[in-house]
Amino acid sequence: MLVVEDLQVGYGAIIALRGISFKVESGQVVTLIGANGAGKSTTLNTLSGLLKPRAGRILFENVDITGKRADVISQKGLVQVPEGRLIIAPMTVQENLEMGAYKRTDSEINSDIQQVFERFPRLGERRKQKAGSLSGGEQQMLAVGRALMMRPKLIMLDEPSMGLAPMLVNEVFSIIRTIKAQGTTILLVEQNARKALQVADYAYVLERGSIVKEGSAAALQADEEVIQAYLG
Amino acid sequence: MNLRTLFYVLSAIFLGFLIPYLIATYLFNKEVLSPEQQLANAMWRGSIYSLFALGYALIFSILGLLNLAHSSVFMWGGYIGLMSVLKLDMPIWVAMPVGMIGGGLVAVSVDVIAFMPLRRRNAPRISQLISSIGASVILLSLATLIFSSTPKRFPQDSIDALPGTADKPLTWLLDNANVRITPIQIAIFVIPIVLMFLLEYMVNSLKIGKAMRVVAFNQRIARLLSINVGNIFAFTFFLSGVLAGAAGVLQGLAFNSMTPYMGATVALKGLTVIVLGGLGNIRGAVVGGFLVANIEIMSIALGYGWLSDAVVFSSLFLILLVRPQGLLGESGKMRA
Amino acid sequence: MQKLRSLLILFVVIAVSLPLTISAQDEAPQIGFWEECETPTLTGDINLGVVFSLTGGAAIYGNPQLQAVQMAVEEINDSDYLGEANLVAIVEDGGTDVETSISAMTKLVEEDQVPVVIGPTLSNQALSADPIAQDAGVLVLGVSNTRSNLETDIGDFYLRNSLPEAKVIPGTVAQATEILGLENVAVMYSDNDEFTVSGYEVFVEALEANGVNIVATETFATGDTDFNAQLTNIIALNPDAIVVSALAAEIVPLLQQTRNLGYTGPIIGGNGFNTPGIASPDTGAGESANGVIVGGAWNIAKQNELSLAFSEKYEAEYGAAPDQFSVQAYTGAWMIATGIRCADSTESAAVRDALKGLKDFNSPLGSFSFDDDGLPEHEPVAQIIVDGQYRVLTSEEAAAVFGE
């Protein structure tokens, strides 16, 4: 579904990605794990079109989307839930979800909003509240709900558990399982490698801008080096 | 929401007109000659200031940037309306929207020429500010070249062609007081308020308006939500140009004199208005416009006409001392 | 044989020139000091520098000025007013700005080395460009500069035939006071322009001299377009007239707003009101200009034979009635020729001295003299705008506009 070939990205003199290649198959949960600064968020932002690559190719559903604008890419169904739960604070919960459906013209927008509220009842209770007044966990729910309103084919989650209390972290991962169960493909970027590998089918390990290891989630969970570096 | 705006406008009049009036009359025994007429004078001056400042505020709220070419767009909108009447013999109610759309297009070209290339390169705000000054100067020189600096005006018959104006000024009698209001002045008072309500409705309730608010809040989120930020910028510039064009045509109609320099006088006033009202706050722009106009007129009415600018800027200073974010500004994030 | 031939030529010359001189005498009175000064002994071409605003906002004044000068130069050469010498106009565009007029003046003085320059159109151009001629000892005759004190600010090589406001306003105020019976007036002026402020001061002096009471004084700034607040103050006091010292750009909206606020009385203005455009229904104040009273150097209705003859010829040549500016320019060119004729010299200083001594020079402007301070002097005309036309102010015309 998503094929990345030899992707290189840099900011000025700094090289953030040194030519990485990976794949996400339809229906899979793929995770990119790695330390802070390894290039995980850079990868997602480049896939989203927020950053322009220096070299390499990105194919989404066999279409070359390299260097396309972010709004064009997200419209194709490659949707990012950005790091830090970037919800639109001054708008209500309801409006945030409506903005997820900004480019949609179909008649199912309202029923999709209802679905989000069914999945996250806490959002339904606060639909008229300003998004900025929600708790951290609720904001993460809203960010995911808003992404779901875009009817994504592949949803990219950037550090969804960052800054959340341990109980909420579990909640976030259960949300990921639910999305997966509904057949949405997921690319998950996480620092919490243990949790990520538990939900993922396949994983890549990113170190200083290069992929140093890959394999099925089960295999990496058993890998000595991975256990040493990320799970220990 | 809209009723609140009306309430704010009334407070501006109260603050800028009524309070000084009462203080002058009862504390200092200073007579204000025909206060009703002065209030009417303040109302339409305020309408034009508000309309002009609206476009300023709109761009500031979305781009977080002062478009100093706004006064030139205002002048161009006015001239496009004027030329539609003079050269193309359009009736004024056609020329007015033509001037508005013309202003919109000029504003979009300001965006394309002065802002877009710098935005692409992530240039600092200050370069974009300077670039907008450059665009303003170019627009001014072009206008001087094309329209010449000789003052021009809408021909009398284009104004007479407005419905109900055949018989010169209407005279309203209010309790023995004679307030003279021409139909064009009524239009000048009504049009900005209608436009302001439309703008508020658009920004709060329409999809594109909400998209503008998302862009204003965070461009990254907007992009990830499939919002074409460039288009929103262009649309915002277009809208601000439409508002400026309306203000330009109305100013030309109201005061019967247009020169390419007509923007210069309003430019500084507009800036004062939006700082006073709260940078980038649409309602603040309207309230600020009425407040500044009322203060100006009141200082003339009390016989301190030569001090009116000084009075306006002192009030600005005082208000900013108490509320650094402006009257309706919210500390912290700006909002559309 | 040879003698016969020269006799024959002499005869032919006399035969041809006789009817010419006779017909010239028929058209008397003629402009110029034909009797007062001898025909000069000069020969060849005498360069006359001409700087007028041919482009920009002031082109509406500058182009008629140029036409009038060209007409005068043609008449001067055709009539042999300068004997065997010919006046040749070297024309430069002074633009409407100061810079263009400076470069035009520099070119005339340094490159063409003309002894005399006529122009430039605007007072601020004269103030900036004329010192170039002053430094080079070249005479400049202003024909439309009305700012006060130009003579002292520029120097002794500057003269003008256009009356400064101080010479026009007192006469206008006196006539208006007499005809309209003014007692209480309100004054409005632009307080950030040198020209309008000096106009204001002259007005105040003239009003006081005529025993007229000033009940209110309001100010505005050049560039303002909204005068409603000041006018509201003034109109509430119900003055007999509103006196205004402003520039053309502010005058039109001011007039319109005054009338919109319901004031129908006289509006007395300074020289800024002396633009036909003010009463134009398209670009000016149209009907709102009716009842404006303004002093001028000249009015087309002025009954003066030279003026009538000039108007007729100008209209035949250019298809439009002349304005004050073209009359002054025409008179100016004839004055320069008279200076040259009486000095019998093209030396700038000699021409200037001859010109400065000019007394009772008969012209379309009336009988013209320079006073002891070198300031121009002739009778101004108080005018009133009636139905968009500048008419000579009389009680009949006033009654037609304001009623009895």
PDB file of C-alpha atoms in Angstrom, chain A residues 45 48 50 69-71 74-75 80 82 86-91 95 98-99 102-104 146 150, chain B residues 204 207-211 213-214 217-229 231-232 335:
ATOM      1  CA  ASN A  45       6.168  14.609   8.114  1.00  0.00           C
ATOM      2  CA  SER A  48       2.525  13.779   4.875  1.00  0.00           C
ATOM      3  CA  LEU A  50       4.990  18.778   5.311  1.00  0.00           C
ATOM      4  CA  ARG A  69       1.569  19.195  -1.084  1.00  0.00           C
ATOM      5  CA  ALA A  70       0.310  18.080   2.338  1.00  0.00           C
ATOM      6  CA  ASP A  71      -3.313  18.904   1.592  1.00  0.00           C
ATOM      7  CA  SER A  74      -4.052  13.848   3.056  1.00  0.00           C
ATOM      8  CA  GLN A  75      -6.890  13.992   0.592  1.00  0.00           C
ATOM      9  CA  GLN A  80      -1.350  11.895   9.891  1.00  0.00           C
ATOM     10  CA  PRO A  82       0.340  14.785  14.485  1.00  0.00           C
ATOM     11  CA  LEU A  86      -2.681  19.235  17.657  1.00  0.00           C
ATOM     12  CA  ILE A  87      -6.367  19.780  18.064  1.00  0.00           C
ATOM     13  CA  ILE A  88      -7.949  23.140  17.148  1.00  0.00           C
ATOM     14  CA  ALA A  89      -8.206  24.556  20.650  1.00  0.00           C
ATOM     15  CA  PRO A  90     -10.567  27.509  20.038  1.00  0.00           C
ATOM     16  CA  MET A  91     -13.162  25.337  18.230  1.00  0.00           C
ATOM     17  CA  GLU A  95     -16.368  21.621  14.994  1.00  0.00           C
ATOM     18  CA  GLU A  98     -16.441  18.622  11.190  1.00  0.00           C
ATOM     19  CA  MET A  99     -13.110  20.064  10.087  1.00  0.00           C
ATOM     20  CA  TYR A 102     -13.532  19.438   5.381  1.00  0.00           C
ATOM     21  CA  LYS A 103     -12.993  17.948   1.933  1.00  0.00           C
ATOM     22  CA  ARG A 104     -15.868  15.490   2.095  1.00  0.00           C
ATOM     23  CA  ARG A 146     -10.794  13.889  13.622  1.00  0.00           C
ATOM     24  CA  MET A 150     -11.180  11.949   6.910  1.00  0.00           C
TER      25      MET A 150
ATOM     26  CA  ASN B 204     -18.184  31.435  12.372  1.00  0.00           C
ATOM     27  CA  LYS B 207     -17.000  25.855   5.989  1.00  0.00           C
ATOM     28  CA  ILE B 208     -14.532  28.184   4.314  1.00  0.00           C
ATOM     29  CA  GLY B 209     -14.694  30.530   7.284  1.00  0.00           C
ATOM     30  CA  LYS B 210     -13.921  27.676   9.623  1.00  0.00           C
ATOM     31  CA  ALA B 211     -11.048  26.639   7.380  1.00  0.00           C
ATOM     32  CA  ARG B 213      -9.900  29.891  11.467  1.00  0.00           C
ATOM     33  CA  VAL B 214      -7.999  26.610  11.330  1.00  0.00           C
ATOM     34  CA  PHE B 217      -4.807  28.705  14.538  1.00  0.00           C
ATOM     35  CA  ASN B 218      -2.204  26.402  13.040  1.00  0.00           C
ATOM     36  CA  GLN B 219      -1.197  26.022   9.416  1.00  0.00           C
ATOM     37  CA  ARG B 220       0.218  22.538  10.011  1.00  0.00           C
ATOM     38  CA  ILE B 221      -3.100  21.208  11.253  1.00  0.00           C
ATOM     39  CA  ALA B 222      -4.811  22.886   8.321  1.00  0.00           C
ATOM     40  CA  ARG B 223      -2.535  21.123   5.829  1.00  0.00           C
ATOM     41  CA  LEU B 224      -3.032  17.766   7.484  1.00  0.00           C
ATOM     42  CA  LEU B 225      -6.790  18.307   7.257  1.00  0.00           C
ATOM     43  CA  SER B 226      -6.517  18.664   3.459  1.00  0.00           C
ATOM     44  CA  ILE B 227      -7.036  22.426   3.619  1.00  0.00           C
ATOM     45  CA  ASN B 228      -5.174  24.150   0.802  1.00  0.00           C
ATOM     46  CA  VAL B 229      -3.510  26.856   2.843  1.00  0.00           C
ATOM     47  CA  ASN B 231      -5.973  29.060  -1.387  1.00  0.00           C
ATOM     48  CA  ILE B 232      -7.130  30.166   2.032  1.00  0.00           C
ATOM     49  CA  ARG B 335      -8.360  34.471  16.533  1.00  0.00           C
TER      50      ARG B 335
END
